[in-house]
mmCIF file of C-alpha atoms in Angstrom:
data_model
loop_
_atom_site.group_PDB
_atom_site.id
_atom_site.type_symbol
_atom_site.label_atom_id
_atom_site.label_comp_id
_atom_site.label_asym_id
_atom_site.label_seq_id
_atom_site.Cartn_x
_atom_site.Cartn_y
_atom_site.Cartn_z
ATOM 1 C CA UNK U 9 98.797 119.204 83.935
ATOM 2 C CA UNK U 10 97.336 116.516 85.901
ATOM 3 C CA UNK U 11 94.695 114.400 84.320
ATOM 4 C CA UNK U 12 91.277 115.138 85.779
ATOM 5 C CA UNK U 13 90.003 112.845 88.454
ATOM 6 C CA UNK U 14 86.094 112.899 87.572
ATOM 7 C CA UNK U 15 84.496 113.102 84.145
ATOM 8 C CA UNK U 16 81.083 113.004 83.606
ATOM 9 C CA UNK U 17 79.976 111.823 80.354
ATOM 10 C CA UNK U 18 75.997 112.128 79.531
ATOM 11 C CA UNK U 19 74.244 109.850 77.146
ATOM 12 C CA UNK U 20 76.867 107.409 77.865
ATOM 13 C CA UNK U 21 74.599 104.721 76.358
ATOM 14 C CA UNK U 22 74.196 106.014 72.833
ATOM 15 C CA UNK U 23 76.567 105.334 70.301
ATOM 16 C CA UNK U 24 78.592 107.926 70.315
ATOM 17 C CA UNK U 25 78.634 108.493 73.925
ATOM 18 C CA UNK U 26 79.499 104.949 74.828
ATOM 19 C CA UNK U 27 82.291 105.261 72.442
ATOM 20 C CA UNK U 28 83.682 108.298 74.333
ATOM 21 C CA UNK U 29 83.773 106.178 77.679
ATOM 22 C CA UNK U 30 85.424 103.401 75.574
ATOM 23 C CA UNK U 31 88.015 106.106 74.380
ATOM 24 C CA UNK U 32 88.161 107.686 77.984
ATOM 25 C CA UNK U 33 88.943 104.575 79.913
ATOM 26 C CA UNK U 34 91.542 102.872 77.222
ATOM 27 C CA UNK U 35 93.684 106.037 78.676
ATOM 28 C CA UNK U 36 92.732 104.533 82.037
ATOM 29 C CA UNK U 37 93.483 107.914 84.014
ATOM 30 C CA UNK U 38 89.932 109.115 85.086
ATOM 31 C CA UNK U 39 87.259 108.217 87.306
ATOM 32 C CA UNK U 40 84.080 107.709 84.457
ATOM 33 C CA UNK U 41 81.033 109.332 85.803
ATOM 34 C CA UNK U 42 77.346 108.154 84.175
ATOM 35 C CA UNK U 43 73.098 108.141 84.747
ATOM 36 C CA UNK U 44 70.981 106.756 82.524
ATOM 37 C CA UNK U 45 68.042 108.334 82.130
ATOM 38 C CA UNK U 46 66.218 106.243 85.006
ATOM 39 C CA UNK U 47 68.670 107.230 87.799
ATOM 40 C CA UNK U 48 68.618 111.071 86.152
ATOM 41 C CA UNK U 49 66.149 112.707 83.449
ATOM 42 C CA UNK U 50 68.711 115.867 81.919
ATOM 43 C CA UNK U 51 65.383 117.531 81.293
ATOM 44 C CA UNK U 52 64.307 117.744 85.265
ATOM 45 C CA UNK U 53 66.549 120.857 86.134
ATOM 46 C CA UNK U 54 66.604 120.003 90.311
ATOM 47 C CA UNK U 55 67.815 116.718 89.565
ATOM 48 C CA UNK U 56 71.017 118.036 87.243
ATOM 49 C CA UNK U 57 71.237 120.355 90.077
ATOM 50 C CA UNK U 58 71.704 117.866 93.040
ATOM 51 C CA UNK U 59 73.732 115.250 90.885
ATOM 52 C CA UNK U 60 76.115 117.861 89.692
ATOM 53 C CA UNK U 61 76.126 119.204 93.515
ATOM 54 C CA UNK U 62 77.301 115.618 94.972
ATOM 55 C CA UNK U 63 78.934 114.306 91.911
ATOM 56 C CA UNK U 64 81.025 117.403 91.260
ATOM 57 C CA UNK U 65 82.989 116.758 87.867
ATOM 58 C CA UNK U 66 85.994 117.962 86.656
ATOM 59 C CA UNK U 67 85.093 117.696 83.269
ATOM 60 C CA UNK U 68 81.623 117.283 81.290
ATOM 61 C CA UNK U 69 81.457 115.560 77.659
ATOM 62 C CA UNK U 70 77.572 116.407 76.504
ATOM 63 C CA UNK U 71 77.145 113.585 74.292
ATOM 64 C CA UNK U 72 73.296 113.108 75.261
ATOM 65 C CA UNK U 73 70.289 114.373 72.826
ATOM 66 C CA UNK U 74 66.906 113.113 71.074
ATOM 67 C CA UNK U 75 68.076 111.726 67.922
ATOM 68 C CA UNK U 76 66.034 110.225 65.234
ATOM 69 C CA UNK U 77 65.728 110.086 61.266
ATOM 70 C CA UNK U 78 63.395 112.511 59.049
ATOM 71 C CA UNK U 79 60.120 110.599 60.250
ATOM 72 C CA UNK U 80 60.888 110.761 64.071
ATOM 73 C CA UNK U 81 62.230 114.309 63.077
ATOM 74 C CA UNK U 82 58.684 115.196 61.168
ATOM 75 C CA UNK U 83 56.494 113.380 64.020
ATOM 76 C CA UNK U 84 57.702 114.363 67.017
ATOM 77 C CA UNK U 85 59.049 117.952 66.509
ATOM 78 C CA UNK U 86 57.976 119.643 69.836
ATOM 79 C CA UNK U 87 59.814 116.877 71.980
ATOM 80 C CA UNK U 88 63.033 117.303 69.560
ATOM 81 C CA UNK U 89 63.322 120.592 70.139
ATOM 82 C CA UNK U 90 61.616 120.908 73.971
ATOM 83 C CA UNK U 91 63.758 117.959 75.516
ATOM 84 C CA UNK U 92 66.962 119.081 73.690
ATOM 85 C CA UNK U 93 66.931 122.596 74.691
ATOM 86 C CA UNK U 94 66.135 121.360 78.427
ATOM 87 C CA UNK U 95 68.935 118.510 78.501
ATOM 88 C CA UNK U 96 71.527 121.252 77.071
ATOM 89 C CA UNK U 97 70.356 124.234 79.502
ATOM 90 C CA UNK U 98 70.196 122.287 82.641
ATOM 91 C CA UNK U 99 73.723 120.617 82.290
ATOM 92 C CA UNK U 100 75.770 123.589 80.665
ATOM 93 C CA UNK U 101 74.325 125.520 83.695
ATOM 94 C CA UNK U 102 74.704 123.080 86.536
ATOM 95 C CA UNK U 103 78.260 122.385 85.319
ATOM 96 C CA UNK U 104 79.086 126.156 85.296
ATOM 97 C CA UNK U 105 77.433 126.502 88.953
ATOM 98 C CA UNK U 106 79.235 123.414 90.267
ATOM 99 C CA UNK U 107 82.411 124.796 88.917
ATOM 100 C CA UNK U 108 83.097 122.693 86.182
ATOM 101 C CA UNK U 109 85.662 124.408 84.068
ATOM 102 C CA UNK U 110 86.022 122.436 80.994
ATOM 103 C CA UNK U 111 82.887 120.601 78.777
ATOM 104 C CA UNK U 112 82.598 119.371 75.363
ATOM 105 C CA UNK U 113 79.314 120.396 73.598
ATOM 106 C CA UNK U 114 78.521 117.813 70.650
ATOM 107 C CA UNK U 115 76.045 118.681 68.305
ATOM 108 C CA UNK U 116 75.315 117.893 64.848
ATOM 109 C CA UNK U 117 76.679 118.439 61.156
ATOM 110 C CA UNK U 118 72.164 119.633 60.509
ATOM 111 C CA UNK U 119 73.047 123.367 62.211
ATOM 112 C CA UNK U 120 74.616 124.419 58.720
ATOM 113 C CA UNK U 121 71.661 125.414 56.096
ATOM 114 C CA UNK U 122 70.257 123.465 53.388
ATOM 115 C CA UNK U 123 72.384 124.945 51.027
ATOM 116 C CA UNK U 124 75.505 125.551 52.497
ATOM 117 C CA UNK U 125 78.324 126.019 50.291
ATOM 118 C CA UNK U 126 80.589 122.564 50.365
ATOM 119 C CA UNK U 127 82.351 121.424 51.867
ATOM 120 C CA UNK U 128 80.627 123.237 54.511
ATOM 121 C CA UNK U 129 83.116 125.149 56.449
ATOM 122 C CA UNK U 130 81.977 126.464 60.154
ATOM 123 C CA UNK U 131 81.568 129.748 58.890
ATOM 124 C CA UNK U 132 78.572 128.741 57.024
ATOM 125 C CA UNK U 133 76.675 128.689 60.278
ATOM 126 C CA UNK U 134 73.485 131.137 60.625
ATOM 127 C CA UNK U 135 74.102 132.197 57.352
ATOM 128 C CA UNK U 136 70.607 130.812 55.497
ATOM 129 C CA UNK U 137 67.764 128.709 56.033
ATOM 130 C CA UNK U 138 68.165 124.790 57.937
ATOM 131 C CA UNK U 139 66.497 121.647 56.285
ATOM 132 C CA UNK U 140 63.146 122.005 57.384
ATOM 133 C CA UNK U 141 62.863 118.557 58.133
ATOM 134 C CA UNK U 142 65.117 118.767 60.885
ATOM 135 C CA UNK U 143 64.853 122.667 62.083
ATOM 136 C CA UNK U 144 63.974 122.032 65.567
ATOM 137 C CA UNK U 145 66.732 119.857 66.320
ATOM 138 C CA UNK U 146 69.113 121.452 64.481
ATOM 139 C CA UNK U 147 68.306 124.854 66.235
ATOM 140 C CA UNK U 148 68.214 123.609 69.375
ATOM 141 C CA UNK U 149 71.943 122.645 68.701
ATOM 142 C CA UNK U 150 72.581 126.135 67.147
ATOM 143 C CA UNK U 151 71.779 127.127 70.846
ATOM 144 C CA UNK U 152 73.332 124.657 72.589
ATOM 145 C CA UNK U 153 76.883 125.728 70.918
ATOM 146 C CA UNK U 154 75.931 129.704 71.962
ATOM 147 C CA UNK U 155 74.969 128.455 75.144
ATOM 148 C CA UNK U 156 78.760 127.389 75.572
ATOM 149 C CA UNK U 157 79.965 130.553 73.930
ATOM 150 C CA UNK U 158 77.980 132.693 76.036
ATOM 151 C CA UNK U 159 78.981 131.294 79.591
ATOM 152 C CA UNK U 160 82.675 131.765 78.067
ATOM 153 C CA UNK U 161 82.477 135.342 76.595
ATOM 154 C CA UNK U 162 81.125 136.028 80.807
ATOM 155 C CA UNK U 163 82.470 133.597 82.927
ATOM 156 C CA UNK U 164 86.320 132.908 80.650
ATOM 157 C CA UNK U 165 88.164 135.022 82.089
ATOM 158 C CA UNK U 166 86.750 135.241 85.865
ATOM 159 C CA UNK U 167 85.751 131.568 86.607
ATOM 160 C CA UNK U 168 88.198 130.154 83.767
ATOM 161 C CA UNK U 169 85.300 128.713 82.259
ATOM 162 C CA UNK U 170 86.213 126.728 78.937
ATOM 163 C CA UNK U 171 82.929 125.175 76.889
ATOM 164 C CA UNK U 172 83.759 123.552 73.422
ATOM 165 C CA UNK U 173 81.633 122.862 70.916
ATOM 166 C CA UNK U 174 82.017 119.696 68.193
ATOM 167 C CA UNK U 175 80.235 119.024 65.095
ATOM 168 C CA UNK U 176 80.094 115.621 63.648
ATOM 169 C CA UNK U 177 79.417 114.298 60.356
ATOM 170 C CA UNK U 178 77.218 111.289 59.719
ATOM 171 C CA UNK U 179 78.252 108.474 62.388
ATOM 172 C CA UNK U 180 78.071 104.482 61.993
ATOM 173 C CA UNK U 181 79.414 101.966 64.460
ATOM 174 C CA UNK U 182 79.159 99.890 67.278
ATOM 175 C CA UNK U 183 76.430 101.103 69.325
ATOM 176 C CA UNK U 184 74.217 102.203 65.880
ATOM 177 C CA UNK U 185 70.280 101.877 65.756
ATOM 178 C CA UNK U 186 69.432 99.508 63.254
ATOM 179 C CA UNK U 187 65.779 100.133 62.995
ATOM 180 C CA UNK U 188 64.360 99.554 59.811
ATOM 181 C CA UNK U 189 62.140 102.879 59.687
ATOM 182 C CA UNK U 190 64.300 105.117 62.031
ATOM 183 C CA UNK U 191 67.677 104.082 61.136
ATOM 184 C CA UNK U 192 70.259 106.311 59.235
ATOM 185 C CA UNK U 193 71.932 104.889 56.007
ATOM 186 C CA UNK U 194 74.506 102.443 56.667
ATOM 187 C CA UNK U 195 72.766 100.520 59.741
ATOM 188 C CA UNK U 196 69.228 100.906 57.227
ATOM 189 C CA UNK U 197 71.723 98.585 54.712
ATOM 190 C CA UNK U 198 73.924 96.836 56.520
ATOM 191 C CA UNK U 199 70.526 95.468 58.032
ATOM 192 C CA UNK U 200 68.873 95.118 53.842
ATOM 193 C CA UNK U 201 71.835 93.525 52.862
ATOM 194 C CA UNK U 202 72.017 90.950 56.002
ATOM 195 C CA UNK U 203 68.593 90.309 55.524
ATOM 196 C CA UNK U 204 69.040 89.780 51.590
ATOM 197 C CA UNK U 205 71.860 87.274 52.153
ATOM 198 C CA UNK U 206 69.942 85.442 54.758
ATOM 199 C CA UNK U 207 66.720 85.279 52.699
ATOM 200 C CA UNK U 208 68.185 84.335 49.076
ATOM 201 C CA UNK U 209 67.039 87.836 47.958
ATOM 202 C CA UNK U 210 68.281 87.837 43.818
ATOM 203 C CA UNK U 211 68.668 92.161 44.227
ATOM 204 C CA UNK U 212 68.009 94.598 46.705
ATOM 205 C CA UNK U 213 66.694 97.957 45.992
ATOM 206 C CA UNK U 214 67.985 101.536 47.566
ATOM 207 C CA UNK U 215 66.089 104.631 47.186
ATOM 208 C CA UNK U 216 66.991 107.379 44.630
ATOM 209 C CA UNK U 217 69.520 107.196 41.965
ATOM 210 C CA UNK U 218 72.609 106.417 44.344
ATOM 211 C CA UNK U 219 74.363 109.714 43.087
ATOM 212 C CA UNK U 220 74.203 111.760 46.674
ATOM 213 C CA UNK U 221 77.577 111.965 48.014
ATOM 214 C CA UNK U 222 77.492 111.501 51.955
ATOM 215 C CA UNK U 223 80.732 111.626 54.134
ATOM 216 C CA UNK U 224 80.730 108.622 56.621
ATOM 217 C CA UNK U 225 83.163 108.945 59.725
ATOM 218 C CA UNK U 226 83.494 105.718 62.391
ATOM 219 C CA UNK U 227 82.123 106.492 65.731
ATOM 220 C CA UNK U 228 85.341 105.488 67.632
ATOM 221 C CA UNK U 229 87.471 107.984 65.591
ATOM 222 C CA UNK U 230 84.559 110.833 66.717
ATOM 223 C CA UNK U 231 84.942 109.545 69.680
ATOM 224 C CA UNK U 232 88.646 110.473 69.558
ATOM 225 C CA UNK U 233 88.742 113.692 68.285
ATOM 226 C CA UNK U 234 85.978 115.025 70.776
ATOM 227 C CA UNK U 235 88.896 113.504 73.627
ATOM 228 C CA UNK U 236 91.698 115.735 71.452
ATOM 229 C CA UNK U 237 89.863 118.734 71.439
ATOM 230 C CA UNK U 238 88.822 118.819 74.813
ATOM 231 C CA UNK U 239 92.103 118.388 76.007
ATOM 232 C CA UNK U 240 94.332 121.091 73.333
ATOM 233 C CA UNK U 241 95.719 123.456 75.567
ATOM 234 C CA UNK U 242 93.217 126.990 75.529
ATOM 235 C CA UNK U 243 95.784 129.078 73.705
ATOM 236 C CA UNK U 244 96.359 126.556 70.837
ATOM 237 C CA UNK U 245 92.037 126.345 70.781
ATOM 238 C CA UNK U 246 91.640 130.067 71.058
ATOM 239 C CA UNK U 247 94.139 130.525 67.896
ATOM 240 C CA UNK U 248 92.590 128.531 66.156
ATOM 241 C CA UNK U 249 88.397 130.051 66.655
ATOM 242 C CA UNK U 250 86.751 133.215 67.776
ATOM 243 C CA UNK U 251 84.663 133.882 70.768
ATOM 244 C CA UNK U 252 81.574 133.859 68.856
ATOM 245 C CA UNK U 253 82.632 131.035 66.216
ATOM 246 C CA UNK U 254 83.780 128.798 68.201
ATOM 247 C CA UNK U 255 82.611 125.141 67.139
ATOM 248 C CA UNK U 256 84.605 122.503 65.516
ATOM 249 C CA UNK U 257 83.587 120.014 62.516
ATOM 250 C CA UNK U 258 84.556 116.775 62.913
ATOM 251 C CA UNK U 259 84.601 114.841 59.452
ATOM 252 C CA UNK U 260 86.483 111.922 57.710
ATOM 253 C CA UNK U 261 87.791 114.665 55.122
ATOM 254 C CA UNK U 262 86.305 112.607 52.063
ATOM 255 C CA UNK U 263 83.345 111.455 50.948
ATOM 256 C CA UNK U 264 81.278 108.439 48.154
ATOM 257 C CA UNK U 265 78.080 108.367 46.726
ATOM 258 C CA UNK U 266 75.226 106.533 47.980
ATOM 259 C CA UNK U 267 75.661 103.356 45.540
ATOM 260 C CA UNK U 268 79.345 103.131 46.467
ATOM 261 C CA UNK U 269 78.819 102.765 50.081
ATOM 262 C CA UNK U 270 75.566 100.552 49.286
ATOM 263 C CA UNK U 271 78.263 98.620 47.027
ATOM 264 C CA UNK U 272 80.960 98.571 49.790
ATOM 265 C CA UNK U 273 78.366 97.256 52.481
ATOM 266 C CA UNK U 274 77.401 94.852 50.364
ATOM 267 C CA UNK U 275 80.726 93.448 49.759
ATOM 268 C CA UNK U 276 81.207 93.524 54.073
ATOM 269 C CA UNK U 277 78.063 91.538 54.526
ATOM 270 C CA UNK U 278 78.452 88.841 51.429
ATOM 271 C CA UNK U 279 75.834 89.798 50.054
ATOM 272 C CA UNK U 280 76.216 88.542 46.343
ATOM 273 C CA UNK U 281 73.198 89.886 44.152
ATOM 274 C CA UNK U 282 72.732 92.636 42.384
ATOM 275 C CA UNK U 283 72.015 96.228 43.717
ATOM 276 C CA UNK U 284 69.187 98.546 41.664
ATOM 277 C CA UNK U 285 68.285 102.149 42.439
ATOM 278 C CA UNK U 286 64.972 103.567 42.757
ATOM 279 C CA UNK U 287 64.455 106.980 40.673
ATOM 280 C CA UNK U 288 60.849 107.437 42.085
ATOM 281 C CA UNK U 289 61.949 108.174 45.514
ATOM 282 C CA UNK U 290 63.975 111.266 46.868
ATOM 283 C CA UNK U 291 67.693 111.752 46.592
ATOM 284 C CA UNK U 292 67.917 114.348 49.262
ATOM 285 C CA UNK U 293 70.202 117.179 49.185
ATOM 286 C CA UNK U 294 73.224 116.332 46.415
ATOM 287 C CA UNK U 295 76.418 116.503 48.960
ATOM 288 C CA UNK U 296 77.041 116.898 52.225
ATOM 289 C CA UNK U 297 80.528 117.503 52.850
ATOM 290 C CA UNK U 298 82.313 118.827 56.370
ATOM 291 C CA UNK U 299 85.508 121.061 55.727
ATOM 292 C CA UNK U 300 87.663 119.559 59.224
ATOM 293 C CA UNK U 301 90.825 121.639 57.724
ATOM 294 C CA UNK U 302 90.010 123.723 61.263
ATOM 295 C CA UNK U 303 90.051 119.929 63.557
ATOM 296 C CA UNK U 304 93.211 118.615 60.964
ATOM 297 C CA UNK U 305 95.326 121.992 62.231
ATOM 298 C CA UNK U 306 94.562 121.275 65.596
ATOM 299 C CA UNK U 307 96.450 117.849 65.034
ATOM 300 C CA UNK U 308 93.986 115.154 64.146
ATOM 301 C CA UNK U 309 92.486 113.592 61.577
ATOM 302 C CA UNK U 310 90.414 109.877 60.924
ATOM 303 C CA UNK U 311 92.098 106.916 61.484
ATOM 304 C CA UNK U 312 89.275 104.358 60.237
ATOM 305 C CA UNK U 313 88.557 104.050 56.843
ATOM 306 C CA UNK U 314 85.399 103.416 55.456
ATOM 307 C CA UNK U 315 85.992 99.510 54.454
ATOM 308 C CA UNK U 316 87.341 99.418 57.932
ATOM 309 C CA UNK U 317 84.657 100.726 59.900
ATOM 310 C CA UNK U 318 81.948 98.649 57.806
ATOM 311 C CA UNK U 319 83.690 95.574 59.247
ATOM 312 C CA UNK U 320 83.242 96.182 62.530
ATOM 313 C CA UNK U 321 80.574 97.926 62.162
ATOM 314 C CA UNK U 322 79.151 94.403 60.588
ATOM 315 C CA UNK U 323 80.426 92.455 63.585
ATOM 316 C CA UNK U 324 78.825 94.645 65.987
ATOM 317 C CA UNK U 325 75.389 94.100 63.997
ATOM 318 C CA UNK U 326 75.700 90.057 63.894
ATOM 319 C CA UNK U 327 76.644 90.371 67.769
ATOM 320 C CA UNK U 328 73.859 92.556 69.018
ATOM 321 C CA UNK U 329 70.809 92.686 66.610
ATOM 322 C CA UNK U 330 71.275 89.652 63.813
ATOM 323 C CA UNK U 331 68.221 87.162 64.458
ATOM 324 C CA UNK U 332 69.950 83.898 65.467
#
């Protein structure tokens, strides 16, 4: 099979977009389509329709979405779930109407409920209640993976139509938002810890009692497994789901409590004092665990451990974001 001559990949400036066109040209066989969100707003259906129109792509990687953390998530819920749904509808559509055949869906390891058995396996999906915190966003991804399944189970076997759906686990890496409100964990310390060193802090303090267990994978390795499965040959992917359960987690395959990774980070940035916990504030849900014995059948598994990844992670933080 020859390699595809145009791939479009959307939100190629987030982190884990960016890493897929980092992925997609090291292979250096593929013209690299991308808009940012000046030259084309996903949520303006006419536009998507012309761009796909001219552009036509062989191959669409759907790596772009409103993200945020539980305050952006609580705040702004009608534009998480509006401008989500939109982006996702207007792309899975235009690609389908423009002929593209294959596209890679990424949403979110949030579609599985609160209290999902764990690890949580992809059969766990619409099987209880989501984190209400982040319902909107995580249904709109819930509908973004039937959207794919739907346009398959009609258009599969007429137009050959072939839309994948990936589910990550927590990201960190180059690219990561390092906000101090809206960031997720490891940027939030890697940032606390930099900070700490810099300013002579004696201890630094992380919320809850640093028991939660949360699996960590390294953007660039998500980056390679969404490249693996959209490229497994349709009989190897079809064996391996059903038509109507047909998305694939994407984890590291282990996972370390909150004050172990706090610990490791520390250790990355040289930060040298000492690390206390903070009862008073929330622990969030105990573990959250992906089963990827589905994605490790289909040939792959995570390359860059954790220590790893927090290194470069690191560099990319001192590079792009330290204060000089």
């Amino acid at each position: 099979m020859s390699p595809p001559a145009n791939i479009y990949v959307a939100g190629h400036r987030g982190m884990v977009g960016s890493a897929i066109v980092r992925a997609l040209a090291a292979q250096g066989e593929a013209r690299i389509i991308t808009r940012t969100h000046a030259e084309l707003d996903l949520t303006d259906q006419a536009a998507v329709r012309q761009f796909f129109a001219q552009e036509k792509p062989d191959q669409v990687y759907l790596a772009a979405a409103k993200v945020g953390g539980i305050h952006a998530n609580h705040t702004y819920p009608a534009e998480f779930i509006y401008q989500n749904l939109m982006m996702q509808a207007n792309v899975i559509d235009a690609a389908f109407q423009n002929g593209v055949q294959k596209l890679l869906f990424l949403g979110s390891s949030c579609i599985y409920p609160k209290l999902a058995e764990q690890p949580m396996r992809e059969t766990a999906l619409l099987t209880g209640t989501l984190e209400s915190t982040n319902e909107p966003y995580a249904i709109a991804k819930i509908a973004g993976i039937k959207l794919c399944e739907s346009y398959n189970r009609q258009y599969g076997h007429s137009h050959g139509v072939d839309f994948r759906s990936v589910m990550p686990t927590n990201l960190y890496g180059p690219g990561d938002n390092y906000h101090p409100e809206n960031s997720h964990v490891i940027p939030a310390l890697i940032r606390r810890f930099h900070e700490a060193k810099i300013n002579q802090a004696s201890s630094v303090t992380i919320w809850g009692t640093g028991s939660p267990r949360r699996e960590f994978l390294f953007v660039d390795d998500m980056a390679a497994a969404s490249v693996h499965v959209m490229n497994l040959d349709k009989p190897i992917y079809d064996q391996h789901t059903q038509p109507m359960l047909s998305h694939i987690n994407v984890g590291y395959g282990d996972d370390v409590s909150i004050l172990e990774a706090a610990s490791l980070i520390a250790h990355t940035v040289g930060y040298q004092g000492d690390i206390q916990t903070d009862s008073s504030k929330p622990d969030g849900t105990p573990r959250k665990l992906m089963d990827s014995t589905r994605l490790n059948a289909l040939g792959w598994s995570a390359k860059v451990d954790l220590q790893a990844g927090l290194a470069l992670a690191y560099q990319d933080y001192l590079h792009h974001h330290a204060a000089a």
